[in-house]
Structure formats: C-alpha cells, structure tokens
Amino acid sequence: MGRDEFLFLLLGLKWTVALSAIGFVSGCLAGLAIALLRTSGIRPVERATAGYIALFQGTPLLMQLFVVYYGLALIGIKMDAWAAVAVGLTLHASAYLGEIWRGGIEAVPRGQTEASKALALSYASRMKDVILPQALRISLPATIGFLVQLIKGTSLASIVGFTELTRAGNIISNQIFQPLTVFGIVGMLYFIMCCPLTIYGAYLERKFAASAR
Amino acid sequence: MNDISTTVDSTHPMISMSGVEKWYGAFQALRNINISVEKGEKIVLCGPSGSGKSTLIRCINHLESYQKGVIRVGGIVLGHQAKTIDAVRREVGMVFQQFNLFPHLTVLENCMLAPLRALRLGKEEAEARARQLLERVKIAEQADKYPAQLSGGQQQRVAIARALCMRPQVMLFDEPTSALDPEMVKEVLDTMIGLAEEGMTMICVTHEMGFARQVADRVIFMATGAIVEEAPPAEFFSNPKHERTRKFLGEILGH
C-alpha cells in the first residue's frame, strides 16, 4: 500500500471524526432535551419520550439510517448522504444519551431537589445549577462509553454510500487487493480513536467510585 | 385585598393552617390540622415517628401538597399556583435532617446560589451576605471548602446559614440534629438558640426536649396525623393532659 492510498484512508478518517463529532454534539443537545422531558413529571410527555427512546434502542442503527436516507426521499424530503447520516446519528445518539442522563438525573438524591425548591429556585435554576452538574458527573463514564459506540457506529454510513473510514478502506482494498493490510490499518485507526476514550472512561469510573466512599 | 397576594402582610399571623388534611392514597397523613403561629413565636413539634410532624412542616413551604384546608404564610394564601408557592418559599427557610447541601458547590457558593438566582441580588451583595451569615454560624473560615470536607455539625450550620441568606421571615427545622453524632448536637442547637433569641419565627420538629424547654413558646404533640396536645413547655412537660402524650414523654425522657 502506497502513500496515496494511506492519505485516502486519512481523508475517510477525517469524515469519520466529523460524523462522530456532529452526531455527538447534536445528540447531546437533543439528548439533554429528551432527558429533561423524560423526567418532567408530566405523564403524557414522559410516556412519549419513553416511547422515542424504546424505538431507537430497539431497532438497529443501520435500519435507522436506511429509513432516514431512503425513506424520507420517498416522501419528498431529499437529503444527500452526508445530511441523512448526520440526522440519523443525531436521532440515535439523542435516544441513548437521553436514557443515560435520565438515569443520572434520577440518581441525584431527592433531598437536592427539595433543598433547591425550599430555596425558591426556579425549575431552570434547579436543573442548571443543582441537578444537572451532579447528574452529568454521575453519567460521565457511561456517556464516554456511548461516544465509543457512536464512533464505531459511523462505519454504517458506508452502506448508504458515504465515504468515511470504512468505505474508504473498502475502495482501497478493491483497488490494490490487499484486504488484510488495508482493513488491518482501518481497524488500527478506529482503535487509536476509541481506546484512549475507553481508558479515560474507566479512569473516571474509578475516580468517582473512590470519591463516593 | 386581592386573592393571590404575594407580599407578606404583618396584620396576619405569620403562619396559619386551618382544617388541613392530607392523604397518601388511602392513608391519611394529616387530620384537621389547625395551627396559628405569631411573628417571633417558637414552636416545637414532637411526636412518635410516622405521626405526621415532618409532613406538616413540609406543607408550609409546599414540598408536600395537601388536599383540604387553607395554609397562609404572612397573609399569602398558599395555593397550588407556582406564583404563590414561590412567594412563600422566598419567606420560609428550611433546614433538613440530612443537611442537603449542594455537594458540587463550595460552602460560600451554597450560600450565594439562592440569593443570586431567586432574589436576583448582585454577586458582591450575595457574597457579602453569605460571608456575614457564615460568620454568624461561626464557620466563616470554611467558606471555600466543599461540604464533604466538613463535619456533620458544620454542614448543618452551613445549611442554616444558607437558608438565612434568603432573609426569611420563618425558619422550619425538620429534625435538624437527628443525623448528627452526639458531640455535634450542641453546636447546632446553640446556633438555633441564638437565632431564637434574635426573634426569628421558628417551627422545629425535634426530639431535643432540653431545647424545647429552653426555647419554645409552645410545644405541639402529634400522633397519627392529628394534633393531640398543645401547651407551653412548662405545662407540657409537668402536666401532660393526654394519655398518648404521657406515654410518649415517658418513652423519650424515661432513661
């Protein structure tokens, strides 16, 4: 494998990073909304968000990407592969992060909510200043774990024709007929991104376990 | 006067509860509660566990809702609208058994948060007020520590300072010394006695009968969700009228 082939893989890597970043950032924003709605105390809203979460956790990411890319085109919403994958990953991430953070919010002791209510804090201040900082801290290891899943999940974008790392690998492999070398390198590139995150997540988990004692 | 007044009015009793009833499903937690507390009065609420005393004071700042009756705080009728609930909570401070300090904020930040957010004070004013009240509970030198770095007694004093930073008209204490090691009870009680001497209106759920004797204007005894007996401490301890009260006093004083 020559230099040009390797550079082509790096170009794919760039799109994998971009997709992961977009999916994660917009997934975080939407996921925060989902987590807040899921814990709002308003029954129909809680049910609806629980359904949303169940839907996206109960179906394969690949199928979700198909629906957004091919399905939406059928009803006249035409998106290029890039936008479709970004939307699909965002929906997917929002459901998972929403559920992770719901758990975090509910793990904050009730007394925190009671104390902030007794101090006349509004709902917005109660969440922003008291509950979420504690809930996000509790959820941080699981959030990082999900980010790793998401980075690997972007490889499915190759199936709707988007040239990220996996598809770049596929293209090169078809050109130079060295699948073992090419996919070995592709795998290494994923590993270099994911492994430090996994180690960091485990470190945070140990740190919080120690401070909880 | 309009219906949803949200300013404290000095012509009314500080707190009045009339005909308040509360159920958890089929279980009745409060039965026909009638209490009137004047400005500056100190009330001690006692009774066996499960008698509804915590539930009662938690109704006053609407941490618990109730199904029947009327609660007024300084003339504000505590309805179920957010506006009146907020108005009441700005006037009523509360101290909890488990302290409930915010663990991710320093002692100083704990005290500044509500004045900044709920009273919209400027940062400097909120900080000056927080430092002054931390001084008053004798813990000013701990201002930059986190709650977990303090002893239980210190944490509870911070919780008292945090509530006082809202300049409340009334303070509610929900078993403030029950979670403390015995050697730390006194420092918290001394802080509460100091507050009482300065004329704060207080309702305290506590089993500290020494505190009740020294500070209370009235002791209210509850059992099974109802008020059984209500008397000044001298009379309450020396001459309890009801069998339930005698039995309770025998149990907590009788060793």
Coordinates of C-alpha atoms in Angstrom, one line a residue:
Chain A
M1 CA 0.0 0.0 0.0
G2 CA 1.4 3.4 -1.1
R3 CA 1.3 6.8 0.4
D4 CA -1.7 8.0 -1.8
E5 CA -3.8 5.0 -0.6
F6 CA -2.9 5.8 3.0
L7 CA -3.8 9.5 2.5
F8 CA -7.1 8.4 1.1
L9 CA -7.8 6.4 4.3
L10 CA -6.9 9.5 6.3
L11 CA -9.4 11.5 4.3
G12 CA -12.0 8.9 5.2
L13 CA -10.9 9.1 8.8
K14 CA -11.5 12.9 8.8
W15 CA -15.1 12.3 7.8
T16 CA -15.5 9.6 10.5
V17 CA -14.3 12.1 13.1
A18 CA -16.6 14.8 11.6
L19 CA -19.6 12.5 11.6
S20 CA -18.9 11.3 15.2
A21 CA -18.5 14.9 16.4
I22 CA -21.7 16.1 14.7
G23 CA -23.6 13.1 15.9
F24 CA -22.3 13.5 19.5
V25 CA -22.7 17.3 19.8
S26 CA -26.2 17.5 18.3
G27 CA -27.0 14.2 20.0
C28 CA -26.0 15.8 23.3
L29 CA -28.2 18.8 22.8
A30 CA -31.2 16.7 21.7
G31 CA -30.4 14.1 24.4
L32 CA -30.5 16.8 27.1
A33 CA -34.0 17.8 25.9
I34 CA -35.1 14.1 25.9
A35 CA -33.7 13.6 29.4
L36 CA -35.4 16.7 30.8
L37 CA -38.7 15.7 29.1
R38 CA -38.4 12.1 30.4
T39 CA -38.1 13.4 34.0
S40 CA -40.5 16.3 33.7
G41 CA -43.2 14.7 35.9
I42 CA -45.8 15.3 33.1
R43 CA -47.2 11.9 32.5
P44 CA -48.0 12.0 28.7
V45 CA -44.7 13.7 28.0
E46 CA -42.8 11.1 29.9
R47 CA -44.6 8.3 28.1
A48 CA -43.9 9.9 24.7
T49 CA -40.2 10.2 25.4
A50 CA -40.0 6.7 26.8
G51 CA -41.5 5.5 23.5
Y52 CA -39.0 7.5 21.5
I53 CA -36.1 6.0 23.5
A54 CA -37.5 2.5 23.2
L55 CA -37.9 2.9 19.4
F56 CA -34.3 3.9 18.8
Q57 CA -32.8 1.5 21.3
G58 CA -34.9 -1.4 20.0
T59 CA -34.0 -1.1 16.3
P60 CA -30.6 -1.4 14.5
L61 CA -28.7 1.8 13.7
L62 CA -28.4 0.6 10.2
M63 CA -32.1 0.4 9.8
Q64 CA -32.5 3.9 11.2
L65 CA -30.0 5.2 8.6
F66 CA -31.9 3.4 5.8
V67 CA -35.2 5.0 6.9
V68 CA -33.7 8.5 7.1
Y69 CA -31.8 8.2 3.7
Y70 CA -34.2 6.1 1.6
G71 CA -37.5 6.5 3.5
L72 CA -37.5 10.3 3.7
A73 CA -36.6 10.5 0.0
L74 CA -39.8 8.6 -0.8
I75 CA -42.0 11.2 0.9
G76 CA -40.2 14.0 -0.9
I77 CA -37.5 15.1 1.6
K78 CA -34.3 14.7 -0.4
M79 CA -31.1 14.8 1.6
D80 CA -27.6 13.9 0.5
A81 CA -25.9 11.0 2.2
W82 CA -24.0 13.4 4.4
A83 CA -27.0 15.1 5.9
A84 CA -29.0 11.9 6.1
V85 CA -26.3 10.2 8.1
A86 CA -25.9 13.2 10.4
V87 CA -29.6 13.3 11.1
G88 CA -29.8 9.6 11.7
L89 CA -26.8 9.6 14.1
T90 CA -28.3 12.6 15.9
L91 CA -31.6 10.8 16.5
H92 CA -29.9 7.6 17.5
A93 CA -27.5 9.4 19.9
S94 CA -30.3 11.6 21.4
A95 CA -32.2 8.5 22.4
Y96 CA -29.2 6.8 24.1
L97 CA -27.8 9.9 25.8
G98 CA -31.3 10.9 26.9
E99 CA -31.7 7.5 28.6
I100 CA -28.2 7.6 30.2
W101 CA -28.8 11.1 31.6
R102 CA -32.3 10.3 32.8
G103 CA -30.6 7.6 34.9
G104 CA -28.1 10.3 36.1
I105 CA -30.8 12.8 37.0
E106 CA -32.8 10.2 38.9
A107 CA -29.6 9.1 40.8
V108 CA -29.3 12.6 42.3
P109 CA -30.7 12.3 45.8
R110 CA -34.2 13.7 46.3
G111 CA -33.0 16.0 49.0
Q112 CA -31.2 18.1 46.4
T113 CA -34.4 18.8 44.7
E114 CA -36.2 19.5 48.0
A115 CA -33.5 21.9 49.2
S116 CA -33.5 23.8 45.9
K117 CA -37.3 24.1 46.0
A118 CA -37.2 25.2 49.6
L119 CA -34.7 28.0 48.5
A120 CA -37.3 29.2 45.9
L121 CA -35.1 28.3 42.9
S122 CA -37.0 28.1 39.7
Y123 CA -37.1 24.8 37.6
A124 CA -34.5 26.2 35.2
S125 CA -32.1 27.2 38.0
R126 CA -32.7 23.9 39.9
M127 CA -31.7 21.9 36.9
K128 CA -28.8 24.1 35.6
D129 CA -27.2 24.9 39.0
V130 CA -28.0 21.9 41.2
I131 CA -29.3 18.7 39.5
L132 CA -27.5 18.6 36.1
P133 CA -24.0 19.2 37.3
Q134 CA -24.4 16.3 39.6
A135 CA -26.3 14.1 37.1
L136 CA -23.8 14.6 34.3
R137 CA -20.9 13.8 36.6
I138 CA -22.6 10.5 37.6
S139 CA -23.3 9.8 33.9
L140 CA -19.9 10.7 32.5
P141 CA -18.4 7.2 32.3
A142 CA -21.5 5.9 30.5
T143 CA -21.5 8.9 28.2
I144 CA -17.9 8.3 27.1
G145 CA -18.8 4.6 26.6
F146 CA -21.6 5.6 24.3
L147 CA -19.3 8.0 22.4
V148 CA -17.1 5.0 21.6
Q149 CA -20.1 3.1 20.3
L150 CA -21.0 6.1 18.2
I151 CA -17.6 6.4 16.6
K152 CA -17.8 2.7 15.6
G153 CA -21.4 3.2 14.5
T154 CA -20.4 5.8 11.9
S155 CA -18.9 2.9 9.9
L156 CA -22.5 2.0 8.9
A157 CA -22.7 5.3 7.0
S158 CA -20.6 3.5 4.3
I159 CA -23.7 1.5 3.4
V160 CA -25.7 4.5 2.2
G161 CA -22.7 5.5 0.1
F162 CA -20.9 8.0 2.4
T163 CA -17.2 7.8 2.1
E164 CA -15.9 7.6 5.7
L165 CA -13.1 5.5 7.0
T166 CA -14.7 2.0 6.4
R167 CA -15.9 2.8 2.9
A168 CA -12.5 4.4 2.1
G169 CA -10.9 1.1 3.2
N170 CA -13.3 -0.8 1.0
I171 CA -12.4 1.3 -2.0
I172 CA -8.7 1.0 -1.5
S173 CA -9.0 -2.7 -0.8
N174 CA -10.8 -3.2 -4.1
Q175 CA -8.1 -1.3 -5.9
I176 CA -5.0 -3.0 -4.5
F177 CA -6.3 -6.4 -3.5
Q178 CA -4.7 -6.4 0.0
P179 CA -7.8 -6.6 2.2
L180 CA -5.8 -7.8 5.2
T181 CA -3.4 -4.9 5.2
V182 CA -6.0 -2.3 4.4
F183 CA -8.6 -3.4 6.9
G184 CA -5.8 -4.0 9.5
I185 CA -4.9 -0.4 9.1
V186 CA -8.5 0.8 9.2
G187 CA -9.1 -1.2 12.4
M188 CA -6.0 0.3 13.9
L189 CA -7.2 3.8 13.1
Y190 CA -10.6 3.1 14.9
F191 CA -8.7 1.6 17.8
I192 CA -6.4 4.7 18.2
M193 CA -9.6 6.8 18.4
C194 CA -11.6 4.6 20.7
C195 CA -9.1 3.0 23.1
P196 CA -7.9 6.2 24.8
L197 CA -11.6 7.1 25.4
T198 CA -12.3 3.7 26.9
I199 CA -9.3 4.1 29.2
Y200 CA -10.4 7.6 30.2
G201 CA -13.9 6.3 30.9
A202 CA -12.6 3.6 33.1
Y203 CA -10.4 6.1 34.9
L204 CA -13.3 8.4 35.6
E205 CA -15.4 5.5 36.9
R206 CA -12.6 4.5 39.4
K207 CA -12.2 8.2 40.4
F208 CA -15.9 8.6 41.1
A209 CA -16.2 5.3 42.9
A210 CA -13.3 6.4 45.1
S211 CA -14.9 9.8 45.9
A212 CA -18.2 8.2 46.7
R213 CA -16.7 6.2 49.5
Chain B
M1 CA -57.4 42.7 49.1
N2 CA -56.9 40.6 46.1
D3 CA -56.9 36.8 46.1
I4 CA -53.4 35.9 45.2
S5 CA -51.5 38.5 47.3
T6 CA -47.8 37.6 47.2
T7 CA -46.5 40.1 49.7
V8 CA -46.1 39.4 53.4
D9 CA -48.6 41.3 55.5
S10 CA -47.9 42.0 59.1
T11 CA -51.6 42.1 60.3
H12 CA -51.9 38.3 59.8
P13 CA -50.4 35.6 62.0
M14 CA -47.1 34.6 60.5
I15 CA -48.4 31.1 59.7
S16 CA -51.9 29.8 59.9
M17 CA -53.2 26.4 59.0
S18 CA -56.9 25.7 59.2
G19 CA -58.6 22.4 58.6
V20 CA -55.6 21.0 56.7
E21 CA -55.9 17.3 55.6
K22 CA -53.6 15.2 53.6
W23 CA -53.8 11.7 52.2
Y24 CA -51.3 9.4 50.5
G25 CA -53.7 7.4 48.6
A26 CA -56.0 5.8 51.2
F27 CA -53.6 6.6 54.1
Q28 CA -54.5 9.9 55.9
A29 CA -51.2 11.6 56.9
L30 CA -52.7 14.8 58.3
R31 CA -56.1 15.2 60.1
N32 CA -57.8 18.5 60.5
I33 CA -54.7 20.5 61.4
N34 CA -55.3 23.9 62.9
I35 CA -52.3 26.0 64.0
S36 CA -51.6 29.7 64.2
V37 CA -48.1 31.0 64.8
E38 CA -47.5 34.7 65.5
K39 CA -44.4 36.6 64.4
G40 CA -41.5 35.7 66.7
E41 CA -43.1 32.6 68.2
K42 CA -41.1 29.4 68.6
I43 CA -42.9 26.2 68.2
V44 CA -41.6 22.7 68.9
L45 CA -43.4 19.9 67.2
C46 CA -42.9 16.4 68.6
G47 CA -44.5 13.0 68.4
P48 CA -43.7 9.4 67.6
S49 CA -42.3 8.6 64.1
G50 CA -45.0 8.5 61.5
S51 CA -47.2 10.9 63.4
G52 CA -47.1 13.5 60.5
K53 CA -44.9 16.2 62.1
S54 CA -42.5 16.3 59.2
T55 CA -45.3 16.2 56.7
L56 CA -46.9 19.1 58.5
I57 CA -44.0 21.5 58.2
R58 CA -43.3 20.3 54.6
C59 CA -46.8 21.5 53.7
I60 CA -45.9 25.0 54.9
N61 CA -43.4 25.6 52.0
H62 CA -45.3 23.2 49.7
L63 CA -42.8 20.5 49.5
E64 CA -45.9 18.4 50.1
S65 CA -49.3 19.2 48.7
Y66 CA -52.4 18.9 50.8
Q67 CA -56.0 18.1 49.8
K68 CA -58.1 20.1 52.1
G69 CA -57.9 23.2 54.2
V70 CA -56.1 26.6 53.9
I71 CA -52.5 27.5 54.7
R72 CA -51.5 31.1 55.0
V73 CA -48.0 32.4 55.4
G74 CA -47.9 36.1 56.4
G75 CA -51.3 36.6 54.7
I76 CA -50.2 34.9 51.4
V77 CA -52.7 32.1 50.8
L78 CA -50.6 29.2 49.7
G79 CA -52.4 28.0 46.7
H80 CA -51.2 25.5 44.1
Q81 CA -50.1 28.2 41.6
A82 CA -46.4 28.5 41.1
K83 CA -46.6 32.2 41.8
T84 CA -47.8 31.9 45.4
I85 CA -45.6 28.9 46.1
D86 CA -42.6 30.8 45.0
A87 CA -43.6 33.9 47.1
V88 CA -44.0 31.7 50.2
R89 CA -40.7 29.9 49.6
R90 CA -38.8 33.2 49.5
E91 CA -40.1 33.9 53.0
V92 CA -39.7 30.5 54.5
G93 CA -36.3 28.9 55.2
M94 CA -35.9 25.2 55.8
V95 CA -33.3 23.0 57.4
F96 CA -33.3 19.3 56.7
Q97 CA -32.3 16.3 58.7
Q98 CA -29.8 15.2 56.0
F99 CA -28.5 18.8 55.5
N100 CA -29.0 18.6 51.7
L101 CA -26.1 20.9 50.9
F102 CA -25.1 21.0 47.3
P103 CA -22.0 18.8 47.1
H104 CA -20.6 20.2 43.9
L105 CA -20.5 23.8 45.3
T106 CA -18.3 25.3 48.0
V107 CA -19.8 26.4 51.3
L108 CA -19.8 30.0 50.0
E109 CA -21.4 29.1 46.7
N110 CA -24.0 27.1 48.5
C111 CA -25.0 30.2 50.4
M112 CA -24.9 32.5 47.4
L113 CA -26.9 30.4 44.9
A114 CA -30.4 31.2 46.0
P115 CA -29.9 35.0 46.7
L116 CA -28.3 35.2 43.2
R117 CA -31.0 33.2 41.4
A118 CA -34.2 33.7 43.4
L119 CA -33.7 37.2 44.7
R120 CA -31.5 38.3 41.8
L121 CA -29.0 40.0 44.0
G122 CA -25.7 41.2 42.5
K123 CA -22.7 38.9 43.0
E124 CA -21.0 41.3 45.5
E125 CA -24.1 41.7 47.6
A126 CA -24.8 38.0 47.7
E127 CA -21.2 37.2 48.7
A128 CA -21.2 39.8 51.4
R129 CA -24.5 38.5 52.8
A130 CA -23.2 34.9 52.6
R131 CA -19.9 35.8 54.4
Q132 CA -21.8 37.7 57.1
L133 CA -24.1 34.7 57.8
L134 CA -21.3 32.2 57.7
E135 CA -19.7 34.4 60.4
R136 CA -22.8 34.3 62.4
V137 CA -22.9 30.5 62.4
K138 CA -19.2 30.6 63.3
I139 CA -17.9 28.9 60.2
A140 CA -16.6 31.7 58.1
E141 CA -13.1 30.2 57.8
Q142 CA -14.6 27.2 55.9
A143 CA -16.1 29.3 53.2
D144 CA -14.0 27.8 50.4
K145 CA -14.3 24.2 51.3
Y146 CA -16.7 21.7 49.9
P147 CA -19.5 20.2 52.1
A148 CA -17.9 16.7 52.2
Q149 CA -14.8 18.2 53.8
L150 CA -16.9 19.4 56.9
S151 CA -18.2 17.5 59.9
G152 CA -21.9 16.9 60.2
G153 CA -22.4 19.7 62.7
Q154 CA -20.5 22.1 60.5
Q155 CA -22.6 21.1 57.5
Q156 CA -25.8 21.6 59.4
R157 CA -24.6 25.1 60.4
V158 CA -23.8 25.9 56.8
A159 CA -27.3 24.7 55.9
I160 CA -28.8 27.1 58.5
A161 CA -26.7 30.0 57.0
R162 CA -27.7 29.0 53.5
A163 CA -31.4 29.3 54.5
L164 CA -30.8 32.6 56.4
C165 CA -29.2 34.1 53.3
M166 CA -32.7 34.5 51.8
R167 CA -33.6 36.7 54.9
P168 CA -36.7 34.5 55.6
Q169 CA -39.5 35.5 57.9
V170 CA -39.9 32.0 59.2
M171 CA -37.5 29.1 59.7
L172 CA -38.6 25.5 59.6
F173 CA -36.4 22.8 61.1
D174 CA -37.0 19.2 60.2
E175 CA -35.2 17.1 62.8
P176 CA -32.0 19.1 62.4
T177 CA -30.0 17.1 64.9
S178 CA -31.2 13.6 64.3
A179 CA -28.5 12.7 61.8
L180 CA -25.7 14.1 63.9
D181 CA -23.2 12.4 66.1
P182 CA -23.9 13.2 69.8
E183 CA -21.0 15.5 70.2
M184 CA -22.1 17.7 67.4
V185 CA -25.7 18.2 68.5
K186 CA -24.8 21.1 70.8
E187 CA -23.2 23.3 68.2
V188 CA -26.3 23.1 66.1
L189 CA -28.7 23.6 69.0
D190 CA -26.6 26.6 70.1
T191 CA -26.9 28.1 66.7
M192 CA -30.7 27.6 66.8
I193 CA -31.0 29.1 70.2
G194 CA -29.0 32.2 69.0
L195 CA -31.5 32.5 66.2
A196 CA -34.4 32.2 68.5
E197 CA -33.0 34.9 70.8
E198 CA -32.9 37.3 67.9
G199 CA -36.6 36.9 67.4
M200 CA -36.8 34.6 64.4
T201 CA -40.2 32.8 64.0
M202 CA -39.4 29.1 64.2
I203 CA -41.1 25.8 63.9
C204 CA -38.9 22.9 64.9
V205 CA -39.6 19.2 64.6
T206 CA -37.2 17.8 67.2
H207 CA -36.8 15.3 69.9
E208 CA -34.4 17.6 71.8
M209 CA -36.6 18.2 74.8
G210 CA -34.0 20.4 76.5
F211 CA -34.2 22.7 73.5
A212 CA -38.0 22.7 73.8
R213 CA -37.9 23.6 77.5
Q214 CA -35.4 26.4 76.9
V215 CA -36.7 28.0 73.7
A216 CA -40.2 27.0 72.8
D217 CA -43.2 29.2 73.4
R218 CA -45.4 26.2 72.8
V219 CA -44.9 22.5 72.3
I220 CA -47.3 20.7 70.0
F221 CA -47.7 16.9 70.3
M222 CA -48.9 15.0 67.3
A223 CA -49.9 11.4 66.9
T224 CA -51.4 9.5 63.9
G225 CA -51.6 12.7 61.8
A226 CA -53.5 14.8 64.3
I227 CA -52.6 17.4 66.9
V228 CA -53.2 15.8 70.3
E229 CA -52.0 18.4 72.7
E230 CA -50.6 21.9 72.6
A231 CA -49.1 23.7 75.6
P232 CA -46.3 26.0 76.9
P233 CA -43.3 23.8 77.7
A234 CA -43.5 24.1 81.5
E235 CA -47.1 22.8 81.4
F236 CA -46.5 20.3 78.6
F237 CA -43.7 18.5 80.5
S238 CA -45.0 18.7 84.1
N239 CA -48.7 18.2 83.4
P240 CA -49.4 16.5 80.1
K241 CA -53.2 16.0 79.7
H242 CA -53.5 13.1 77.3
E243 CA -52.5 9.5 77.8
R244 CA -50.7 9.5 74.4
T245 CA -48.6 12.4 75.5
R246 CA -47.7 10.9 78.8
K247 CA -46.7 7.6 77.2
F248 CA -44.5 9.5 74.6
L249 CA -42.8 11.6 77.2
G250 CA -42.3 8.5 79.4
E251 CA -40.5 6.8 76.4
I252 CA -38.2 9.7 75.4
L253 CA -37.4 11.0 78.9
G254 CA -37.5 7.8 80.8
H255 CA -34.0 6.7 80.9

